[in-house]
C-alpha positions as YAML, in Angstrom:
chain: A
units: angstrom
residues:
- id: 1
  name: MET
  ca: [10.12, 8.71, -0.55]
- id: 2
  name: PRO
  ca: [11.81, 5.91, 1.56]
- id: 3
  name: LEU
  ca: [10.05, 2.58, 1.88]
- id: 4
  name: LEU
  ca: [9.74, 1.14, 5.39]
- id: 5
  name: LYS
  ca: [9.21, -2.66, 5.85]
- id: 6
  name: GLY
  ca: [9.52, -4.06, 9.32]
- id: 7
  name: ASP
  ca: [11.65, -1.58, 11.05]
- id: 8
  name: ARG
  ca: [14.09, -0.97, 8.15]
- id: 9
  name: PHE
  ca: [14.21, 1.27, 5.08]
- id: 10
  name: THR
  ca: [14.45, -0.79, 1.93]
- id: 11
  name: THR
  ca: [14.70, -0.21, -1.83]
- id: 12
  name: ASP
  ca: [11.42, -0.01, -3.69]
- id: 13
  name: SER
  ca: [11.75, -2.25, -6.78]
- id: 14
  name: TRP
  ca: [8.21, -1.58, -8.04]
- id: 15
  name: ILE
  ca: [7.89, 0.49, -11.24]
- id: 16
  name: LYS
  ca: [5.01, 3.08, -10.79]
- id: 17
  name: ILE
  ca: [3.02, 3.43, -14.11]
- id: 18
  name: GLU
  ca: [1.40, 6.81, -14.41]
- id: 19
  name: GLY
  ca: [-1.76, 7.21, -16.42]
- id: 20
  name: ASP
  ca: [-1.52, 5.61, -19.85]
- id: 21
  name: ALA
  ca: [2.23, 5.16, -19.94]
- id: 22
  name: GLU
  ca: [3.43, 2.13, -21.73]
- id: 23
  name: LEU
  ca: [4.12, -0.93, -19.59]
- id: 24
  name: PRO
  ca: [7.75, -1.94, -19.31]
- id: 25
  name: PRO
  ca: [8.71, -5.34, -20.89]
- id: 26
  name: SER
  ca: [9.58, -6.76, -17.49]
- id: 27
  name: GLY
  ca: [9.69, -5.77, -13.83]
- id: 28
  name: ASP
  ca: [7.07, -5.43, -11.09]
- id: 29
  name: ILE
  ca: [4.48, -2.77, -11.94]
- id: 30
  name: LEU
  ca: [2.15, -0.62, -9.85]
- id: 31
  name: VAL
  ca: [-0.77, 0.75, -11.83]
- id: 32
  name: PRO
  ca: [-3.69, 3.07, -10.91]
- id: 33
  name: PHE
  ca: [-6.96, 1.35, -10.20]
- id: 34
  name: ALA
  ca: [-8.64, 3.04, -13.24]
- id: 35
  name: ARG
  ca: [-5.97, 1.57, -15.50]
- id: 36
  name: LEU
  ca: [-6.34, -1.92, -13.87]
- id: 37
  name: LEU
  ca: [-10.07, -1.83, -14.76]
- id: 38
  name: GLN
  ca: [-9.59, -0.45, -18.23]
- id: 39
  name: ASN
  ca: [-6.66, -2.64, -19.37]
- id: 40
  name: TRP
  ca: [-6.83, -5.80, -17.24]
- id: 41
  name: GLY
  ca: [-6.17, -8.05, -20.20]
- id: 42
  name: GLU
  ca: [-2.87, -6.37, -21.03]
- id: 43
  name: ILE
  ca: [-1.86, -6.05, -17.36]
- id: 44
  name: ALA
  ca: [-2.64, -9.71, -16.60]
- id: 45
  name: ARG
  ca: [-0.26, -10.74, -19.35]
- id: 46
  name: HIS
  ca: [2.60, -8.73, -17.84]
- id: 47
  name: PRO
  ca: [5.50, -11.09, -16.93]
- id: 48
  name: GLY
  ca: [6.28, -9.45, -13.59]
- id: 49
  name: LEU
  ca: [4.27, -8.98, -10.41]
- id: 50
  name: VAL
  ca: [1.29, -6.65, -10.48]
- id: 51
  name: GLY
  ca: [0.16, -4.07, -7.93]
- id: 52
  name: VAL
  ca: [-2.43, -1.41, -7.83]
- id: 53
  name: VAL
  ca: [-2.85, 2.09, -6.28]
- id: 54
  name: PHE
  ca: [-6.31, 1.85, -4.91]
- id: 55
  name: PRO
  ca: [-8.16, 5.15, -4.13]
- id: 56
  name: ASN
  ca: [-9.79, 5.59, -0.72]
- id: 57
  name: THR
  ca: [-13.05, 6.57, -2.53]
- id: 58
  name: GLU
  ca: [-13.71, 3.07, -3.73]
- id: 59
  name: ARG
  ca: [-15.06, 0.02, -1.85]
- id: 60
  name: ALA
  ca: [-12.70, -2.83, -1.10]
- id: 61
  name: GLU
  ca: [-15.03, -5.30, -2.84]
- id: 62
  name: ALA
  ca: [-14.21, -3.62, -6.16]
- id: 63
  name: LEU
  ca: [-10.85, -5.35, -6.02]
- id: 64
  name: GLN
  ca: [-12.14, -8.76, -4.95]
- id: 65
  name: SER
  ca: [-11.92, -10.39, -8.43]
- id: 66
  name: PHE
  ca: [-8.25, -9.20, -8.78]
- id: 67
  name: LEU
  ca: [-6.96, -10.20, -5.39]
- id: 68
  name: GLY
  ca: [-5.55, -13.56, -6.43]
- id: 69
  name: ARG
  ca: [-3.33, -11.88, -9.07]
- id: 70
  name: LEU
  ca: [-2.30, -8.82, -7.11]
- id: 71
  name: SER
  ca: [0.98, -8.84, -5.12]
- id: 72
  name: LEU
  ca: [0.74, -5.27, -3.83]
- id: 73
  name: ILE
  ca: [-2.05, -2.85, -2.98]
- id: 74
  name: ALA
  ca: [-1.03, 0.71, -2.20]
- id: 75
  name: LEU
  ca: [-3.64, 2.65, -0.26]
- id: 76
  name: PRO
  ca: [-3.35, 6.48, -0.20]
- id: 77
  name: PHE
  ca: [-3.58, 8.61, 2.97]
- id: 78
  name: PRO
  ca: [-4.14, 12.06, 1.44]
- id: 79
  name: ALA
  ca: [-4.16, 13.66, 4.89]
- id: 80
  name: PHE
  ca: [-3.29, 12.38, 8.33]
- id: 81
  name: THR
  ca: [-6.94, 13.09, 9.36]
- id: 82
  name: ASP
  ca: [-8.34, 10.95, 6.55]
- id: 83
  name: GLY
  ca: [-8.69, 7.33, 7.89]
- id: 84
  name: ARG
  ca: [-10.71, 5.69, 5.05]
- id: 85
  name: ALA
  ca: [-7.56, 3.63, 4.04]
- id: 86
  name: TYR
  ca: [-7.56, 2.03, 7.51]
- id: 87
  name: SER
  ca: [-10.98, 0.57, 6.80]
- id: 88
  name: ILE
  ca: [-10.21, -0.47, 3.30]
- id: 89
  name: GLY
  ca: [-6.91, -2.11, 4.42]
- id: 90
  name: ARG
  ca: [-8.75, -4.19, 7.11]
- id: 91
  name: GLN
  ca: [-11.47, -5.14, 4.64]
- id: 92
  name: LEU
  ca: [-8.88, -6.28, 2.06]
- id: 93
  name: ARG
  ca: [-7.21, -8.51, 4.59]
- id: 94
  name: ASP
  ca: [-10.66, -9.90, 5.63]
- id: 95
  name: LEU
  ca: [-11.33, -10.60, 1.88]
- id: 96
  name: GLY
  ca: [-8.21, -12.74, 1.83]
- id: 97
  name: PHE
  ca: [-5.53, -10.44, 0.44]
- id: 98
  name: SER
  ca: [-2.17, -11.78, 1.66]
- id: 99
  name: GLY
  ca: [0.23, -9.67, -0.46]
- id: 100
  name: GLU
  ca: [1.92, -6.45, 0.51]
- id: 101
  name: LEU
  ca: [-0.40, -3.81, 1.73]
- id: 102
  name: ARG
  ca: [1.35, -0.39, 1.47]
- id: 103
  name: ALA
  ca: [0.40, 2.90, 3.02]
- id: 104
  name: VAL
  ca: [1.28, 5.89, 0.88]
- id: 105
  name: GLY
  ca: [0.97, 9.59, 1.22]
- id: 106
  name: ASN
  ca: [0.65, 11.34, 4.62]
- id: 107
  name: VAL
  ca: [1.99, 8.56, 6.84]
- id: 108
  name: LEU
  ca: [3.17, 9.55, 10.31]
- id: 109
  name: PRO
  ca: [5.12, 7.67, 12.95]
- id: 110
  name: ASP
  ca: [2.39, 8.20, 15.49]
- id: 111
  name: GLN
  ca: [0.01, 6.21, 13.30]
- id: 112
  name: LEU
  ca: [2.35, 3.42, 12.30]
- id: 113
  name: GLN
  ca: [1.08, 0.97, 15.09]
- id: 114
  name: PHE
  ca: [-2.47, 1.41, 14.15]
- id: 115
  name: MET
  ca: [-1.71, 0.78, 10.43]
- id: 116
  name: LEU
  ca: [0.11, -2.43, 11.39]
- id: 117
  name: GLN
  ca: [-2.85, -3.52, 13.48]
- id: 118
  name: VAL
  ca: [-5.21, -3.33, 10.51]
- id: 119
  name: GLY
  ca: [-2.90, -5.16, 8.14]
- id: 120
  name: PHE
  ca: [-0.45, -2.77, 6.58]
- id: 121
  name: ASP
  ca: [3.04, -4.16, 6.22]
- id: 122
  name: ALA
  ca: [4.88, -1.55, 4.12]
- id: 123
  name: PHE
  ca: [4.98, 2.27, 4.35]
- id: 124
  name: GLU
  ca: [6.11, 4.90, 1.91]
- id: 125
  name: VAL
  ca: [7.28, 7.44, 4.43]
- id: 126
  name: PRO
  ca: [8.11, 11.11, 4.17]
- id: 127
  name: ASP
  ca: [11.73, 12.18, 4.36]
- id: 128
  name: ARG
  ca: [11.05, 14.59, 7.31]
- id: 129
  name: PHE
  ca: [11.53, 11.81, 9.89]
- id: 130
  name: PRO
  ca: [14.88, 9.91, 10.28]
- id: 131
  name: GLU
  ca: [14.96, 6.15, 10.14]
- id: 132
  name: SER
  ca: [15.48, 5.97, 13.91]
- id: 133
  name: VAL
  ca: [12.07, 7.56, 14.53]
- id: 134
  name: TRP
  ca: [10.36, 4.97, 12.30]
- id: 135
  name: GLN
  ca: [12.29, 2.12, 13.93]
- id: 136
  name: LYS
  ca: [11.12, 3.27, 17.42]
- id: 137
  name: ALA
  ca: [7.61, 3.64, 16.12]
- id: 138
  name: ALA
  ca: [7.70, 0.07, 14.59]
- id: 139
  name: ARG
  ca: [8.70, -1.41, 17.91]
- id: 140
  name: SER
  ca: [6.74, 0.77, 20.34]
- id: 141
  name: MET
  ca: [3.74, -1.59, 20.93]
- id: 142
  name: SER
  ca: [4.02, -5.28, 21.38]
- id: 143
  name: VAL
  ca: [0.48, -5.99, 22.74]
- id: 144
  name: THR
  ca: [-2.83, -4.84, 21.34]
- id: 145
  name: TYR
  ca: [-6.45, -5.30, 22.42]
- id: 146
  name: GLN
  ca: [-7.83, -6.14, 18.97]
...
């Protein structure tokens, strides 16, 4: 899936680690939350940046002790009707997370501005919409009430 930052598609340099797969010797890694909890000692020694895929069934406070070391938090949107990641994203920003907050899964152009308003700044977007649609969505609102 393409990665949208700002109003442009960009290359995703993060290495997604699935399950118990071995960590690469270098590079920026994105690990599941369960793995982060289970193997934090090993992950903390990794020479690259560290990110986590954080499920929307957890409370944002569960990441609080890791926030200073995380550079990316990916929050899944399993369905466009499931808005739990909006709340978690806002809470993570309120807890002081200043790294990349990435929306993954069922991300739609119509929801992009709302995601930006709560603190998301990167989006793993489906191939079914061209870049021009995403660019228009990224620039569609310049003033908000919040």
